[in-house]
XYZ file of C-alpha atoms in Angstrom:
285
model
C 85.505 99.937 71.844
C 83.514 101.108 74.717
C 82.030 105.078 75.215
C 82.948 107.348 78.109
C 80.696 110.366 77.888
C 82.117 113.696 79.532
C 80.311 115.889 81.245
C 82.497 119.236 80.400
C 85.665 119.380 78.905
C 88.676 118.056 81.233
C 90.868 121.284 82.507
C 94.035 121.539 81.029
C 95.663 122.790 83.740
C 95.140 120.247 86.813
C 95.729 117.727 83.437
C 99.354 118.637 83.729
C 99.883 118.063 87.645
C 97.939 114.698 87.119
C 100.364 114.099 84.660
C 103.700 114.651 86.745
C 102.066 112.509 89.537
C 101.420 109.772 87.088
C 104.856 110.167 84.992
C 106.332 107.031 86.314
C 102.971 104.858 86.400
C 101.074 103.181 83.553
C 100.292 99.920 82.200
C 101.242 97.689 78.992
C 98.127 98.781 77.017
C 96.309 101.325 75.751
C 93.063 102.057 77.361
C 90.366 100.382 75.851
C 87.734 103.305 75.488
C 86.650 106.004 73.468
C 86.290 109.647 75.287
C 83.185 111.599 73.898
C 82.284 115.220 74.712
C 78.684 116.066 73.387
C 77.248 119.680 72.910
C 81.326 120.833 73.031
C 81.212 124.688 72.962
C 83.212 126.995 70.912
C 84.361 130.509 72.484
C 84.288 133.330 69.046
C 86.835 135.086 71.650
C 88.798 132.035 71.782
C 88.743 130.988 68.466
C 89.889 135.069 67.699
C 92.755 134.601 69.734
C 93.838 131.556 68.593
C 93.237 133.186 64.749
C 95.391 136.222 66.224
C 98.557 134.287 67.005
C 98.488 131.315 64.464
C 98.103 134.014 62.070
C 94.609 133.356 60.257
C 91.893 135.581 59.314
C 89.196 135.939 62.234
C 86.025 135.025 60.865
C 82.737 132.358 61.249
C 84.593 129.293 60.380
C 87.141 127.376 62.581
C 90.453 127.417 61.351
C 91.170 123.954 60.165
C 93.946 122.838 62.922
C 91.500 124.798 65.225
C 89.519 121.684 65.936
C 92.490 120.211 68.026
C 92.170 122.689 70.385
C 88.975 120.877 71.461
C 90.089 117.763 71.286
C 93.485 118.034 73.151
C 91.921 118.044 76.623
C 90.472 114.717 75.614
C 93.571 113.188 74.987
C 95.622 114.343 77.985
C 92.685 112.708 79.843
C 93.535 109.367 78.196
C 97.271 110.141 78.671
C 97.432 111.125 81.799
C 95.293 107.947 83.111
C 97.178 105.452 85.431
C 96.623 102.808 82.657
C 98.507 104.846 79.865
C 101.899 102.827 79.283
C 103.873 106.429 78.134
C 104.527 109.349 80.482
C 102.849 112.624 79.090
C 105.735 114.943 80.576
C 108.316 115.459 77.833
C 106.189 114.043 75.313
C 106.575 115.097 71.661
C 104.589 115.545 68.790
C 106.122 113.773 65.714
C 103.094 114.176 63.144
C 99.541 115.186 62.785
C 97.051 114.205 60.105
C 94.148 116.462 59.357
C 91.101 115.715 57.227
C 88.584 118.308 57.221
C 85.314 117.157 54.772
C 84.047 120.589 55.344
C 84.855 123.870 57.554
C 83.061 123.934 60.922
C 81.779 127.071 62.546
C 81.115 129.260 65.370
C 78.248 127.894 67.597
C 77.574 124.299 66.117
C 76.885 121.823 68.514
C 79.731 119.420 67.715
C 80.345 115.985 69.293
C 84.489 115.196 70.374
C 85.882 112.064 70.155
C 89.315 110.760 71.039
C 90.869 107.662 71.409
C 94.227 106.003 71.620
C 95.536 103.267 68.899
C 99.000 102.062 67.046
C 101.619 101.627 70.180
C 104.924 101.094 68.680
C 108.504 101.040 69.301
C 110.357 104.233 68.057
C 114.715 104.062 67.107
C 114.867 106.397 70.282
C 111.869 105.058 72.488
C 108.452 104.636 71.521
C 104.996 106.350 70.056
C 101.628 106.597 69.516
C 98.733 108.055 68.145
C 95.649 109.729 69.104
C 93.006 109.523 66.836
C 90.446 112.655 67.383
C 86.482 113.173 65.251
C 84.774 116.306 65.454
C 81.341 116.804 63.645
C 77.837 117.164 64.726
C 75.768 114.808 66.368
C 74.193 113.176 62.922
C 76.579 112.959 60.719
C 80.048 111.552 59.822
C 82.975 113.300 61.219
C 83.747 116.326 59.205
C 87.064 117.090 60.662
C 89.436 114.035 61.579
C 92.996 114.073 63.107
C 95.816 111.360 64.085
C 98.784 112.829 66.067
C 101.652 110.752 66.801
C 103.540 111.152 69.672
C 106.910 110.040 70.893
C 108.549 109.325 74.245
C 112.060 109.263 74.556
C 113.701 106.143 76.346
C 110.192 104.446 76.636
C 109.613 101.220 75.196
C 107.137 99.380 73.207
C 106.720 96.757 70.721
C 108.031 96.967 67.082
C 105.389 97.267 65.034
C 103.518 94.416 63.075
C 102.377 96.998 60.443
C 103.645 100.044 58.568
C 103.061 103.466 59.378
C 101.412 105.371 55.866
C 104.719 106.884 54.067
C 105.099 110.353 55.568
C 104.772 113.486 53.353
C 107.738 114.349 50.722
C 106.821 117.839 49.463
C 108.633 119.397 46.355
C 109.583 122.932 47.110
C 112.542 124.473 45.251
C 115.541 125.978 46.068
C 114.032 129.764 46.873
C 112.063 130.413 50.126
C 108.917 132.323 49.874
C 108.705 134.128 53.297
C 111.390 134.620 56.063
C 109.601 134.839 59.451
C 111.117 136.145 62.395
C 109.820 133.987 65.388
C 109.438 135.411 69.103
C 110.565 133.931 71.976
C 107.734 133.848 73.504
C 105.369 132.340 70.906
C 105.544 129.146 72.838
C 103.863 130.515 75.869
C 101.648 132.818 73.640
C 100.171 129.237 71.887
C 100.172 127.820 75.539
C 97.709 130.343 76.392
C 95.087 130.163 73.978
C 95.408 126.277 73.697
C 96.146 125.287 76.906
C 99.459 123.051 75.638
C 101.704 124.113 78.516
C 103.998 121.126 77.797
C 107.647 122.458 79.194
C 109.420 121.674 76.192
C 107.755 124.954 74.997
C 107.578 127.365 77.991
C 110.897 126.564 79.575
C 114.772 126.676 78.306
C 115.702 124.348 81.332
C 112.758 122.064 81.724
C 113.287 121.421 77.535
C 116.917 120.193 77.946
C 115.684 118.075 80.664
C 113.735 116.487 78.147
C 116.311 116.089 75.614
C 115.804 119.709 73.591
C 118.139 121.978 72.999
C 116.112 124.641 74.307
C 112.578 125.880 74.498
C 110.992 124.847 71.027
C 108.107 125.829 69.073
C 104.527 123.591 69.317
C 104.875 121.553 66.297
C 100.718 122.653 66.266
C 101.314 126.163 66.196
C 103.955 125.603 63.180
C 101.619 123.638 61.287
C 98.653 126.170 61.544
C 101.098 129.344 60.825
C 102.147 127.550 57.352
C 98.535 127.147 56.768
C 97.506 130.152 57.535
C 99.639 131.675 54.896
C 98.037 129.331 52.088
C 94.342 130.320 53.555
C 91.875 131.106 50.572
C 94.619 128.792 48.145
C 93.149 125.181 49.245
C 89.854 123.480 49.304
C 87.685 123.227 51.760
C 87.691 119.351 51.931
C 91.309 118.657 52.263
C 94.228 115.946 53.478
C 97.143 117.991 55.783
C 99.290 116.000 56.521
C 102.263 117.016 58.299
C 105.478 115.729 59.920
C 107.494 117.457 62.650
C 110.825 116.577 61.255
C 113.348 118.784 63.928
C 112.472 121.089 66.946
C 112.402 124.741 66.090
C 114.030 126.334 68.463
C 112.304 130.046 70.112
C 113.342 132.522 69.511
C 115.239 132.013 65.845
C 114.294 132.875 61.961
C 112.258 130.378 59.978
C 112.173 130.086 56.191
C 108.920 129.261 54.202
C 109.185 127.174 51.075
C 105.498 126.638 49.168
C 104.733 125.400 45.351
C 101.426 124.434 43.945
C 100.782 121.420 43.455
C 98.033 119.665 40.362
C 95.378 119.331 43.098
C 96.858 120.919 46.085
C 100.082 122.206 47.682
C 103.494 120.761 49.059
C 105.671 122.879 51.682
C 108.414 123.347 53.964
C 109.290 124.817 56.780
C 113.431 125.405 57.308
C 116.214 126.772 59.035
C 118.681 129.376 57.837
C 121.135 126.557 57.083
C 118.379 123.968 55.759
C 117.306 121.992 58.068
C 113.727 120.649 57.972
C 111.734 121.527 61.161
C 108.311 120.799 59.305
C 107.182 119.004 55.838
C 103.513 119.420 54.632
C 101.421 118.278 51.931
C 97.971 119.921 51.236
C 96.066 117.025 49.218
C 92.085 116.833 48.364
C 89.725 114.881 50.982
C 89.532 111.182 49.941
């Protein structure tokens, strides 16, 4: 697959107006290409902020979903590209596998890579995933991340081959923490990661796109549950996490852990049970 090399990290911002004047273009494959950013910088400030309101401890090492905060721009470049065959309005995040070999930090010079694979049909429309490396220049990727995403209404073709089986944590009957979240937590995760999707920032534009109302990032969910099990996992570590139903903002969510033999399983529910996100914290193969 052929390299594009970046200058400087695509803006987020004029990223989303491409994308609403490109919503109803695209072709029938994915682009053939990897994106690369070399020498990417990391902001402490940023990385601070980002700690502040995904709830982790500030410090010299990245948070461990921080990483996709570098490589998001990347792949709304590739999304929001005439070529793409889905629209990247409206789109939602269905699942997001992390595995981080070891911790990054503050100040390395780390090489981004994204690139687009797996375009599928979905029951309601159709997916597919963007695969994202982080690491420095010589060595393998130390952090690693495939997000799904799904487009309602789009269409694709079924797949020849099967998806890996999603997480099935084991978490009891008893949650472990009730947390109250804030209505605006969806613009307050736009902000420091530049995910301005509407589905999270606006009641109306979300039930345009089929939500019931202005939902949580299924990013920021995943790092607050982590967050809350920081110093009780390894460093080189298998997240895996699926974003089962939207959690609506502002609303009460209920935290359901248990240790594992070599890791942890988790859940993240709704007053009367519903799964909005299921997690499995598993050693680095």
């Amino acid at each position: 697959m052929p390299t594009e090399t970046l200058d400087s990290a695509p803006t987020l911002g004029a990223l989303y107006g491409r994308a609403l004047l490109t919503a109803r273009s695209g072709g029938s494959t994915l682009p053939d290409r990897t994106l690369e950013l070399v020498n990417a910088t990391i902001d402490a400030d940023a990385v601070a902020d980002y700690a502040h309101v995904c709830g982790f401890r500030v410090g010299g090492e990245l948070p461990i979903t921080y990483p996709h905060m570098l490589a998001f721009p990347l792949q709304m470049r590739l999304m929001t590209d005439r070529e793409f065959p889905l629209p990247a309005p409206g789109m939602v995040h269905l699942r997001n596998v992390i595995t981080q070999q070891r911790p990054l930090a503050v100040g390395e010079p780390l090489v981004v890579r994204v690139h687009a694979e797996r375009l599928v049909a979905h029951p309601k429309g159709a997916q597919v995933d963007l695969v994202s490396t982080v690491g420095l220049p010589d060595e393998e990727a130390a952090w690693h991340s495939r997000s799904t995403y799904f487009v309602r209404g789009a269409s694709a073709e079924e797949p020849t081959d099967a998806a890996p089986p999603e997480p099935e944590p084991h978490v009891g009957d008893r949650p472990h923490a009730v947390w109250t979240v804030p209505g605006d937590i969806g613009r307050r995760y736009a902000a420091v990661s530049g995910d301005v999707n509407p589905i999270h920032v606006n009641g109306l534009a979300a039930k345009a796109f089929g939500m019931p109302g202005t939902i949580a990032h299924g990013m920021w969910s995943k790092a607050r549950v982590l967050a809350a099990l920081a110093g009780r996992t390894d460093e080189a570590v298998t997240v895996d996490a699926v974003f089962r139903s939207p959690l609506r903002i502002p609303s009460k969510a209920f935290l359901y852990t248990a240790a594992t033999k070599d890791g942890w399983d988790a859940a993240l529910r709704s007053k009367k049970g519903k799964d909005h996100l299921l997690l499995t914290v598993r050693p680095a193969s």
